[in-house]
Amino acid sequence: MAMKALSRIRDAFEVDLPLGNLFEHPTIAGLAEVIDQLAWVANANPPASDAAEREEFAL
Amino acid sequence: MIVSAFLQELRSRDIRVWADGDQLRCTAPAGGLTPELRDQLRERKTDIVQFLRSAQTLALQQRAIVPLQPQGTRAPIFGVPGHNGDVFCYRFLAQQLGDDQPFFGLQPPGVDGQREPLTSIEDLAAYFAAQILAYRPDTPYVITGYCAGGTIAFELARQLLEQGATIHFVALFTSPYPTVYRPGSQLRQRVADKVERVNAHARALLSRSNGERREYIAQRLRDWKARRNAPPAAPDPVEALRAKVQAATIVGLRRYAPRHFDGRLSLFLPNKGWLHTGSPMLRWRRVARETEQYVGPDSCHGDLMLLEPHVPVIADLFRGGRDAAERQLLPSPL
């Protein structure tokens, strides 16, 4: 059952969610947060514009 | 707007953010970070830093480790499942061992469909060892293996010991020595199974009257036809992945030659029928410095060992062995 749920989550959200995360975050809200974070990491790519034309800030 | 949506909005404007200690840093095209966006970043800084840190931790997590019961203060158990990689084979044992016994299943690559399964026992053990050492670097461990996973657990314990780890207890549940998986042994086993089935039918026929024998044979024929004519089950993607892992593990088991293990192996046999000379579960004695046996009740068979109703008995045996092993490792009083 857990493996089937995991498979459907992977297909629906296109994230590589490990089985352990289902146990570590057993609520819908917790799992949604993990999916958001994994999706953020998975979609990381370098900036589109040239480094010379960019500004850097620290907050 | 939730944090992830806000970060997505920034990304769509080619604005990149990352956490640097407690600071939130960002880089944007010249003039791209408007005063409004900068104010929003300042206001939400704490939430954004927390989100980015959690995301980074998730990206680096040990994906093989499945926390079946993560609480407790005892040395954690890391359990290798049987050859199909199903860590839930340990769920009842983890429950029986209670809240003070952390219990983690080890899921091999391939079960998730994201990676290819490994076909070498040494590689599987090295993968698990690296994940365990990264997940719990400073603790003694308890290592278990179920069925074919016993061979992987053996190699895992051997590699961890070589790397200087402390291992309190190594338990192999109904785990045959890996030569059992070689083609010759498998063929012999299949023939033995067929002979046993023929014998079982012969015994059943002998214990019946002529009329009952006819009915017995007719019923077996009806069962056989029903099985033959049953529509094929719909393909199950999870089972298909497990079958692939199983096939890869069998390849590894056939190639694997256990090397000496400089520790104690605790062999958990389903019942005393497995205590005979030549038992494939006792052949581990050849390659370990020390072994001990624990034997389940007469009605227990290998497939049922970690299931109800036998798992409470097996859990008691396990507790006894684990506690005795831990007492031996304590420094003796002066």
Short mmCIF file of C-alpha atoms in Angstrom, two decimals:
data_model
loop_
_atom_site.label_atom_id
_atom_site.label_comp_id
_atom_site.label_asym_id
_atom_site.label_seq_id
_atom_site.Cartn_x
_atom_site.Cartn_y
_atom_site.Cartn_z
CA MET A 1 0.00 0.00 0.00
CA ALA A 2 2.77 2.45 0.98
CA MET A 3 4.72 1.63 -2.18
CA LYS A 4 1.62 2.19 -4.34
CA ALA A 5 0.92 5.52 -2.63
CA LEU A 6 4.53 6.51 -3.20
CA SER A 7 4.40 5.54 -6.85
CA ARG A 8 1.29 7.69 -7.39
CA ILE A 9 2.82 10.65 -5.56
CA ARG A 10 5.91 10.41 -7.75
CA ASP A 11 3.82 10.33 -10.91
CA ALA A 12 1.50 13.15 -9.86
CA PHE A 13 4.13 15.59 -8.55
CA GLU A 14 7.17 14.43 -10.54
CA VAL A 15 9.37 14.27 -7.46
CA ASP A 16 11.66 11.47 -6.34
CA LEU A 17 10.14 10.91 -2.89
CA PRO A 18 11.97 8.23 -0.83
CA LEU A 19 9.89 5.73 1.16
CA GLY A 20 11.39 6.90 4.46
CA ASN A 21 9.76 10.32 4.04
CA LEU A 22 6.30 8.74 4.28
CA PHE A 23 7.17 7.61 7.82
CA GLU A 24 8.99 10.77 8.85
CA HIS A 25 6.12 13.00 7.69
CA PRO A 26 2.95 10.99 8.21
CA THR A 27 0.50 13.89 7.79
CA ILE A 28 -0.79 15.32 4.52
CA ALA A 29 0.52 18.79 5.47
CA GLY A 30 3.97 17.46 6.36
CA LEU A 31 4.19 15.41 3.18
CA ALA A 32 3.05 18.37 1.06
CA GLU A 33 5.90 20.44 2.51
CA VAL A 34 8.42 17.70 1.70
CA ILE A 35 7.08 17.41 -1.86
CA ASP A 36 7.41 21.20 -2.29
CA GLN A 37 10.99 21.13 -1.04
CA LEU A 38 12.00 18.16 -3.18
CA ALA A 39 10.41 19.78 -6.22
CA TRP A 40 12.34 22.98 -5.49
CA VAL A 41 15.65 21.09 -5.35
CA ALA A 42 14.82 19.01 -8.44
CA ASN A 43 14.08 22.09 -10.53
CA ALA A 44 17.19 24.01 -9.51
CA ASN A 45 19.06 25.34 -12.53
CA PRO A 46 21.65 28.07 -13.03
CA PRO A 47 20.51 31.67 -13.63
CA ALA A 48 19.54 32.46 -17.20
CA SER A 49 21.27 35.85 -17.38
CA ASP A 50 25.00 36.55 -17.54
CA ALA A 51 26.78 36.81 -14.16
CA ALA A 52 28.24 40.21 -15.12
CA GLU A 53 24.75 41.65 -15.49
CA ARG A 54 23.55 40.46 -12.11
CA GLU A 55 23.41 41.99 -8.66
CA GLU A 56 23.91 40.08 -5.41
CA PHE A 57 22.24 40.88 -2.08
CA ALA A 58 22.41 39.56 1.45
CA LEU A 59 19.51 39.91 3.85
CA MET B 1 1.36 33.02 -0.83
CA ILE B 2 3.16 29.96 0.59
CA VAL B 3 6.97 29.94 0.61
CA SER B 4 7.37 27.51 -2.29
CA ALA B 5 5.04 29.55 -4.52
CA PHE B 6 6.87 32.77 -3.64
CA LEU B 7 10.24 31.15 -4.45
CA GLN B 8 8.79 29.86 -7.70
CA GLU B 9 7.68 33.39 -8.54
CA LEU B 10 11.23 34.64 -7.88
CA ARG B 11 12.67 31.87 -10.01
CA SER B 12 10.39 32.82 -12.90
CA ARG B 13 11.97 36.30 -12.72
CA ASP B 14 15.45 34.72 -12.79
CA ILE B 15 16.00 35.67 -9.12
CA ARG B 16 17.95 32.99 -7.23
CA VAL B 17 18.05 32.65 -3.45
CA TRP B 18 20.09 30.47 -1.10
CA ALA B 19 20.76 30.18 2.61
CA ASP B 20 24.23 31.04 3.88
CA GLY B 21 24.23 30.36 7.61
CA ASP B 22 21.53 32.63 9.03
CA GLN B 23 21.74 34.92 6.03
CA LEU B 24 19.50 34.83 3.02
CA ARG B 25 21.44 35.66 -0.12
CA CYS B 26 20.06 36.30 -3.55
CA THR B 27 21.24 37.16 -7.01
CA ALA B 28 19.03 38.89 -9.57
CA PRO B 29 19.35 40.47 -13.01
CA ALA B 30 20.31 44.15 -12.62
CA GLY B 31 17.18 46.02 -11.52
CA GLY B 32 15.20 42.77 -11.25
CA LEU B 33 14.77 42.81 -7.50
CA THR B 34 12.16 45.49 -7.04
CA PRO B 35 11.75 47.27 -3.66
CA GLU B 36 8.46 45.35 -3.17
CA LEU B 37 10.13 41.99 -3.70
CA ARG B 38 13.02 42.99 -1.44
CA ASP B 39 10.54 43.92 1.32
CA GLN B 40 8.77 40.59 0.92
CA LEU B 41 12.09 38.73 1.11
CA ARG B 42 12.96 40.62 4.33
CA GLU B 43 9.57 39.90 5.90
CA ARG B 44 9.67 36.20 5.05
CA LYS B 45 13.38 35.66 5.56
CA THR B 46 13.05 33.21 8.48
CA ASP B 47 10.53 30.99 6.67
CA ILE B 48 12.53 31.06 3.44
CA VAL B 49 15.82 30.15 5.15
CA GLN B 50 14.08 27.29 6.95
CA PHE B 51 12.53 26.05 3.69
CA LEU B 52 15.87 26.16 1.85
CA ARG B 53 17.70 24.36 4.65
CA SER B 54 15.07 21.61 4.83
CA ALA B 55 15.17 21.23 1.04
CA GLN B 56 18.96 20.86 1.16
CA THR B 57 18.72 18.26 3.93
CA LEU B 58 16.14 16.31 1.92
CA ALA B 59 18.36 16.40 -1.15
CA LEU B 60 21.19 14.80 0.84
CA GLN B 61 19.07 12.29 2.81
CA GLN B 62 19.93 8.60 3.05
CA ARG B 63 17.19 7.23 0.84
CA ALA B 64 17.83 3.56 1.65
CA ILE B 65 16.86 4.06 5.27
CA VAL B 66 13.20 3.54 6.15
CA PRO B 67 12.36 4.40 9.78
CA LEU B 68 9.96 1.63 10.80
CA GLN B 69 10.31 2.68 14.47
CA PRO B 70 12.67 5.64 14.86
CA GLN B 71 12.26 6.31 18.61
CA GLY B 72 14.36 4.91 21.44
CA THR B 73 17.75 4.94 23.07
CA ARG B 74 19.05 1.46 22.28
CA ALA B 75 21.59 0.70 19.56
CA PRO B 76 19.57 0.99 16.33
CA ILE B 77 18.66 -2.05 14.29
CA PHE B 78 19.26 -1.87 10.55
CA GLY B 79 17.35 -4.67 8.84
CA VAL B 80 18.05 -6.03 5.36
CA PRO B 81 14.80 -7.39 3.84
CA GLY B 82 14.40 -10.56 1.77
CA HIS B 83 15.42 -10.71 -1.88
CA ASN B 84 12.45 -8.61 -3.13
CA GLY B 85 13.55 -5.62 -1.02
CA ASP B 86 10.30 -5.29 0.95
CA VAL B 87 11.30 -3.62 4.24
CA PHE B 88 7.80 -4.18 5.63
CA CYS B 89 8.75 -7.79 6.37
CA TYR B 90 10.05 -6.28 9.64
CA ARG B 91 6.97 -4.29 10.62
CA PHE B 92 5.63 -6.76 13.21
CA LEU B 93 9.06 -7.41 14.71
CA ALA B 94 9.66 -3.65 15.03
CA GLN B 95 6.31 -3.34 16.85
CA GLN B 96 7.10 -6.26 19.14
CA LEU B 97 10.49 -4.86 20.13
CA GLY B 98 8.85 -1.77 21.58
CA ASP B 99 9.29 1.99 21.74
CA ASP B 100 12.85 2.00 23.02
CA GLN B 101 14.27 0.01 20.11
CA PRO B 102 14.92 2.09 16.97
CA PHE B 103 14.37 -0.07 13.90
CA PHE B 104 15.26 0.96 10.35
CA GLY B 105 14.61 -1.04 7.20
CA LEU B 106 17.20 -0.90 4.40
CA GLN B 107 15.64 -0.54 0.98
CA PRO B 108 17.85 -1.63 -1.93
CA PRO B 109 18.10 0.50 -5.08
CA GLY B 110 15.52 -0.40 -7.72
CA VAL B 111 12.46 -0.90 -5.50
CA ASP B 112 11.53 2.74 -6.09
CA GLY B 113 11.90 2.46 -9.86
CA GLN B 114 14.26 5.44 -9.84
CA ARG B 115 17.50 3.48 -10.00
CA GLU B 116 18.74 0.20 -11.43
CA PRO B 117 18.98 -2.73 -8.96
CA LEU B 118 22.48 -3.84 -7.95
CA THR B 119 23.66 -7.31 -8.96
CA SER B 120 26.54 -7.69 -6.51
CA ILE B 121 26.18 -8.49 -2.80
CA GLU B 122 29.38 -6.56 -2.05
CA ASP B 123 28.00 -3.46 -3.83
CA LEU B 124 24.65 -3.72 -2.04
CA ALA B 125 26.39 -4.05 1.33
CA ALA B 126 28.72 -1.12 0.53
CA TYR B 127 25.71 1.02 -0.45
CA PHE B 128 23.94 0.20 2.83
CA ALA B 129 27.12 0.68 4.90
CA ALA B 130 27.67 4.16 3.46
CA GLN B 131 24.06 5.12 4.15
CA ILE B 132 24.18 3.81 7.74
CA LEU B 133 27.48 5.55 8.52
CA ALA B 134 26.15 8.84 7.13
CA TYR B 135 22.82 8.49 8.96
CA ARG B 136 24.13 7.37 12.37
CA PRO B 137 27.91 7.86 12.37
CA ASP B 138 28.65 7.44 16.08
CA THR B 139 26.58 4.63 17.40
CA PRO B 140 26.96 0.87 17.77
CA TYR B 141 24.64 -1.02 15.45
CA VAL B 142 22.51 -4.13 15.37
CA ILE B 143 22.31 -5.70 11.90
CA THR B 144 19.63 -8.16 10.82
CA GLY B 145 18.87 -10.02 7.62
CA TYR B 146 15.72 -11.85 6.60
CA CYS B 147 15.79 -14.87 4.27
CA ALA B 148 18.07 -14.09 1.29
CA GLY B 149 18.75 -10.69 2.88
CA GLY B 150 20.77 -12.58 5.49
CA THR B 151 23.64 -12.86 3.02
CA ILE B 152 23.59 -9.10 2.39
CA ALA B 153 23.39 -8.49 6.17
CA PHE B 154 26.39 -10.77 6.69
CA GLU B 155 28.46 -8.86 4.12
CA LEU B 156 27.20 -5.53 5.52
CA ALA B 157 28.26 -6.47 9.06
CA ARG B 158 31.63 -7.62 7.72
CA GLN B 159 32.21 -4.35 5.85
CA LEU B 160 31.08 -2.20 8.79
CA LEU B 161 33.42 -4.09 11.10
CA GLU B 162 36.29 -3.58 8.64
CA GLN B 163 35.53 0.13 8.68
CA GLY B 164 35.86 0.22 12.47
CA ALA B 165 32.16 0.29 13.41
CA THR B 166 30.95 -1.38 16.60
CA ILE B 167 28.27 -4.01 16.04
CA HIS B 168 26.44 -5.36 19.07
CA PHE B 169 24.46 -8.11 17.43
CA VAL B 170 24.07 -9.69 13.98
CA ALA B 171 20.86 -11.71 13.56
CA LEU B 172 20.01 -13.77 10.48
CA PHE B 173 16.36 -14.82 10.34
CA THR B 174 15.72 -18.01 8.37
CA SER B 175 18.69 -17.19 6.14
CA PRO B 176 20.22 -20.00 4.11
CA TYR B 177 23.89 -19.93 3.15
CA PRO B 178 24.11 -18.39 -0.35
CA THR B 179 25.23 -21.55 -2.16
CA VAL B 180 21.55 -22.55 -1.88
CA TYR B 181 20.79 -20.05 -4.65
CA ARG B 182 23.15 -21.64 -7.18
CA PRO B 183 21.39 -23.34 -10.11
CA GLY B 184 22.29 -26.92 -9.03
CA SER B 185 20.92 -26.39 -5.52
CA GLN B 186 17.80 -24.69 -6.87
CA LEU B 187 17.14 -27.62 -9.22
CA ARG B 188 17.62 -30.13 -6.38
CA GLN B 189 15.23 -28.08 -4.23
CA ARG B 190 12.59 -28.00 -6.99
CA VAL B 191 12.83 -31.76 -7.45
CA ALA B 192 12.60 -32.27 -3.67
CA ASP B 193 9.51 -30.03 -3.55
CA LYS B 194 7.85 -32.04 -6.36
CA VAL B 195 8.65 -35.33 -4.62
CA GLU B 196 7.21 -33.97 -1.37
CA ARG B 197 4.01 -32.94 -3.19
CA VAL B 198 3.65 -36.38 -4.76
CA ASN B 199 4.23 -37.97 -1.34
CA ALA B 200 1.62 -35.69 0.25
CA HIS B 201 -0.96 -36.72 -2.37
CA ALA B 202 -0.02 -40.40 -1.94
CA ARG B 203 -0.51 -40.12 1.83
CA ALA B 204 -3.84 -38.36 1.31
CA LEU B 205 -5.04 -41.08 -1.09
CA LEU B 206 -3.93 -43.93 1.17
CA SER B 207 -5.88 -42.52 4.11
CA ARG B 208 -9.16 -42.42 2.10
CA SER B 209 -11.75 -44.98 0.96
CA ASN B 210 -12.12 -45.75 -2.79
CA GLY B 211 -15.07 -43.35 -3.14
CA GLU B 212 -13.24 -40.60 -1.28
CA ARG B 213 -10.17 -41.12 -3.46
CA ARG B 214 -12.22 -40.52 -6.63
CA GLU B 215 -13.63 -37.33 -5.13
CA TYR B 216 -10.13 -36.24 -3.97
CA ILE B 217 -8.71 -36.68 -7.49
CA ALA B 218 -11.72 -34.97 -9.10
CA GLN B 219 -11.37 -32.01 -6.73
CA ARG B 220 -7.63 -31.64 -7.46
CA LEU B 221 -8.43 -31.69 -11.19
CA ARG B 222 -11.13 -29.02 -10.76
CA ASP B 223 -8.65 -26.85 -8.78
CA TRP B 224 -5.98 -27.29 -11.46
CA LYS B 225 -8.41 -26.34 -14.28
CA ALA B 226 -9.63 -23.31 -12.31
CA ARG B 227 -6.05 -22.11 -11.89
CA ARG B 228 -5.29 -22.71 -15.57
CA ASN B 229 -8.41 -20.87 -16.77
CA ALA B 230 -8.16 -17.97 -14.32
CA PRO B 231 -7.73 -14.63 -16.14
CA PRO B 232 -4.21 -13.22 -15.78
CA ALA B 233 -3.93 -10.69 -12.97
CA ALA B 234 -3.56 -7.04 -13.97
CA PRO B 235 0.13 -6.06 -13.95
CA ASP B 236 1.12 -4.47 -10.66
CA PRO B 237 3.95 -1.92 -11.14
CA VAL B 238 5.19 -2.30 -7.55
CA GLU B 239 5.36 -6.09 -7.89
CA ALA B 240 7.13 -5.71 -11.25
CA LEU B 241 9.83 -3.55 -9.62
CA ARG B 242 10.20 -6.01 -6.76
CA ALA B 243 10.57 -8.87 -9.23
CA LYS B 244 13.37 -6.95 -10.96
CA VAL B 245 15.16 -6.38 -7.63
CA GLN B 246 14.64 -10.04 -6.76
CA ALA B 247 16.20 -11.20 -10.04
CA ALA B 248 19.19 -8.88 -9.57
CA THR B 249 19.72 -10.03 -5.97
CA ILE B 250 19.62 -13.70 -7.02
CA VAL B 251 22.34 -12.97 -9.59
CA GLY B 252 24.43 -11.44 -6.77
CA LEU B 253 23.74 -14.34 -4.40
CA ARG B 254 24.89 -16.89 -6.97
CA ARG B 255 28.20 -15.10 -7.47
CA TYR B 256 28.88 -14.30 -3.83
CA ALA B 257 31.48 -16.19 -1.80
CA PRO B 258 31.34 -15.21 1.90
CA ARG B 259 34.65 -14.21 3.46
CA HIS B 260 35.53 -14.62 7.14
CA PHE B 261 33.49 -12.55 9.60
CA ASP B 262 35.43 -11.73 12.73
CA GLY B 263 32.42 -11.58 15.03
CA ARG B 264 29.43 -13.52 16.31
CA LEU B 265 26.50 -14.48 14.10
CA SER B 266 23.16 -15.27 15.72
CA LEU B 267 21.16 -17.66 13.55
CA PHE B 268 17.39 -17.67 14.01
CA LEU B 269 15.96 -20.93 12.67
CA PRO B 270 12.21 -21.31 12.11
CA ASN B 271 11.95 -24.67 13.92
CA LYS B 272 14.15 -27.50 15.12
CA GLY B 273 13.77 -29.30 11.79
CA TRP B 274 16.51 -26.96 10.55
CA LEU B 275 19.04 -28.13 13.13
CA HIS B 276 20.06 -31.22 11.15
CA THR B 277 23.60 -31.73 9.87
CA GLY B 278 23.92 -30.11 6.46
CA SER B 279 21.18 -27.57 7.17
CA PRO B 280 21.73 -24.61 4.80
CA MET B 281 21.06 -22.24 7.69
CA LEU B 282 23.87 -23.69 9.79
CA ARG B 283 26.52 -23.49 7.07
CA TRP B 284 27.21 -19.91 8.21
CA ARG B 285 29.22 -21.52 11.03
CA ARG B 286 32.04 -22.06 8.53
CA VAL B 287 32.68 -18.37 7.97
CA ALA B 288 32.09 -16.67 11.32
CA ARG B 289 34.38 -16.53 14.33
CA GLU B 290 31.45 -17.56 16.52
CA THR B 291 27.81 -18.52 15.97
CA GLU B 292 24.81 -19.29 18.14
CA GLN B 293 21.36 -20.65 17.28
CA TYR B 294 17.88 -19.65 18.31
CA VAL B 295 15.04 -21.96 17.30
CA GLY B 296 11.38 -21.04 16.79
CA PRO B 297 8.36 -23.19 17.72
CA ASP B 298 7.60 -26.42 15.85
CA SER B 299 4.68 -24.92 13.94
CA CYS B 300 6.81 -22.04 12.60
CA HIS B 301 7.96 -22.12 8.99
CA GLY B 302 10.43 -19.79 7.32
CA ASP B 303 7.91 -17.63 5.49
CA LEU B 304 5.91 -17.07 8.69
CA MET B 305 8.76 -16.39 11.06
CA LEU B 306 8.30 -12.63 11.33
CA LEU B 307 4.49 -12.77 11.14
CA GLU B 308 1.77 -13.46 13.67
CA PRO B 309 1.38 -15.74 15.56
CA HIS B 310 5.12 -16.54 15.71
CA VAL B 311 6.63 -13.07 15.84
CA PRO B 312 6.14 -12.58 19.63
CA VAL B 313 8.18 -15.74 20.28
CA ILE B 314 10.86 -14.72 17.81
CA ALA B 315 10.95 -11.20 19.31
CA ASP B 316 11.49 -12.72 22.79
CA LEU B 317 14.35 -14.85 21.48
CA PHE B 318 15.82 -11.80 19.75
CA ARG B 319 15.60 -9.66 22.92
CA GLY B 320 17.32 -12.37 24.93
CA GLY B 321 20.17 -12.68 22.43
CA ARG B 322 20.56 -8.94 21.92
CA ASP B 323 20.62 -8.19 25.65
CA ALA B 324 23.12 -10.96 26.36
CA ALA B 325 25.37 -9.71 23.56
CA GLU B 326 25.20 -6.15 24.90
CA ARG B 327 26.05 -7.31 28.44
CA GLN B 328 29.12 -9.11 27.11
CA LEU B 329 30.30 -5.95 25.39
CA LEU B 330 30.03 -3.84 28.56
CA PRO B 331 33.35 -3.24 30.33
CA SER B 332 33.70 -5.69 33.22
CA PRO B 333 33.62 -4.15 36.75
CA LEU B 334 37.02 -3.63 38.41
#
